Amino acid sequence: MKLIAIEEHFLTSAVKNAWKKTADDDPTNKLHFGEIENRLEDIGNSRLQLMDETGIDVQVLSLTSPSLHNLGSESIGLARQTNDYIAEIVKKTPDRFQGFAALPMFAPKEAAKELERSVKNLGLKGAMLCGRTREKNVDHTDYWELFECAERLGIPLFIHPQIPQKAVRDIYYSGFDEWTDLAFSTFGLGWHYEAGIQFVRLVLAKVFDSFPNLQIILGHWGEVILFYTERLASLNRVTKLQKPFLDYVRQNLYVTPSGMFSQNYLQRSIEIMGTDRILFSSDYPYQYRPGREARNFLEATPLSKVDKEKFAFANWERLISTK
């Protein structure tokens, strides 16, 4: 059974050098060292061998967090350069790689233009966003042109975690040692609340009321929000949305495991959203573990053959076939 993993990351030296300008505000780059750094930068035989070892046939490549979100006007040219780079890799190995565009979110109109170019001219399958851009949340009206473009093109936007703002980190995620603070505010917990809240904001800002066919993807089994849908549904009492909150979850959201290979989380997601809105991912290289783990997780799921195919590749191919 074909297995397509849709949240698989890379990093270029040009982006890494640009990040150095924001290192004081965003310490995420400290997480990219050693074997992780080497695997992020390699999209060649070594990556293909590890894909084969874990049982993944296709990776959908995306620039790792925080992507270009913390950069200024230089992000416009860097986005074009990065997306051309992804497209060239896909062109050389189309049976093993697809790609998400990186966007210059500092310049919203340019972001919409770059999304259109990346999809129409380069054949990329959507875009990877990292939620907030500096102080501006993703639901800001400046980005509604981007949402219109994504809906019109029929492609998904993946909201990937990034580190919370420094003021938030100082209040909620500090007080220990440097590495504990960093881990707590990123992969320990902070990333996941940050990304989940961005989707909730899209709902509350009525983005999906204006763009009802816009499709969002969240990793890590929905970045916490699927486990609080009962509480989020209570927002119906005070909001003036066109539909109940849970309808937006079931009609505008897809979720993927990001290497959190938990049968319990899979079943919880299916109970809420159904088998048509689950996608597969391994969060390479961050969650890579040897031993055929990705393939083993798929094969161990108590799903029918049809539903396993949906999870493994069919839902993804249906999602991107509308463009």
CSV table of N, CA and C in Angstrom, one decimal, residues 164-165 168-177 180-182 184-186 189-191 193-194:
chain,number,residue,atom,x,y,z
A,164,PRO,N,6.0,30.2,20.7
A,164,PRO,CA,5.2,31.3,21.1
A,164,PRO,C,6.0,32.6,21.3
A,165,GLN,N,5.3,33.7,21.3
A,165,GLN,CA,6.0,35.0,21.4
A,165,GLN,C,6.8,35.1,22.7
A,168,VAL,N,5.0,35.7,25.9
A,168,VAL,CA,4.2,34.5,26.4
A,168,VAL,C,5.2,33.5,27.0
A,169,ARG,N,6.3,33.3,26.3
A,169,ARG,CA,7.3,32.3,26.9
A,169,ARG,C,7.8,32.8,28.2
A,170,ASP,N,8.0,34.1,28.4
A,170,ASP,CA,8.5,34.6,29.7
A,170,ASP,C,7.6,34.3,30.8
A,171,ILE,N,6.3,34.4,30.5
A,171,ILE,CA,5.2,34.2,31.6
A,171,ILE,C,5.0,32.7,31.8
A,172,TYR,N,4.8,31.9,30.8
A,172,TYR,CA,4.3,30.6,30.9
A,172,TYR,C,5.4,29.5,30.8
A,173,TYR,N,6.5,29.8,30.1
A,173,TYR,CA,7.4,28.7,29.8
A,173,TYR,C,8.8,28.9,30.3
A,174,SER,N,9.0,29.8,31.3
A,174,SER,CA,10.4,30.0,31.7
A,174,SER,C,10.5,29.7,33.2
A,175,GLY,N,11.7,29.9,33.8
A,175,GLY,CA,11.9,29.7,35.2
A,175,GLY,C,12.7,28.5,35.5
A,176,PHE,N,13.1,27.7,34.5
A,176,PHE,CA,13.9,26.5,34.7
A,176,PHE,C,15.3,26.8,34.2
A,177,ASP,N,15.9,25.9,33.5
A,177,ASP,CA,17.2,26.1,32.9
A,177,ASP,C,16.9,26.4,31.4
A,180,THR,N,15.5,23.4,29.3
A,180,THR,CA,14.1,23.1,29.7
A,180,THR,C,13.1,24.1,29.2
A,181,ASP,N,13.4,25.4,29.4
A,181,ASP,CA,12.5,26.4,29.0
A,181,ASP,C,12.3,26.3,27.5
A,182,LEU,N,13.3,26.1,26.7
A,182,LEU,CA,13.2,26.0,25.2
A,182,LEU,C,12.3,24.8,24.8
A,184,PHE,N,10.1,23.2,26.7
A,184,PHE,CA,8.8,23.4,27.2
A,184,PHE,C,8.0,24.3,26.3
A,185,SER,N,8.6,25.3,25.7
A,185,SER,CA,7.9,26.3,24.9
A,185,SER,C,7.8,25.8,23.4
A,186,THR,N,8.5,24.7,23.1
A,186,THR,CA,8.5,24.2,21.7
A,186,THR,C,7.8,22.8,21.7
A,189,LEU,N,5.3,21.5,24.7
A,189,LEU,CA,3.9,21.9,24.7
A,189,LEU,C,3.6,23.1,24.0
A,190,GLY,N,4.4,24.1,24.1
A,190,GLY,CA,4.1,25.5,23.5
A,190,GLY,C,3.8,25.5,22.0
A,191,TRP,N,4.6,24.7,21.2
A,191,TRP,CA,4.3,24.7,19.8
A,191,TRP,C,2.8,24.3,19.5
A,193,TYR,N,-0.1,24.3,21.5
A,193,TYR,CA,-1.1,25.3,21.8
A,193,TYR,C,-1.1,26.4,20.8
A,194,GLU,N,0.1,26.8,20.4
A,194,GLU,CA,0.3,27.9,19.5
A,194,GLU,C,-0.4,27.6,18.1
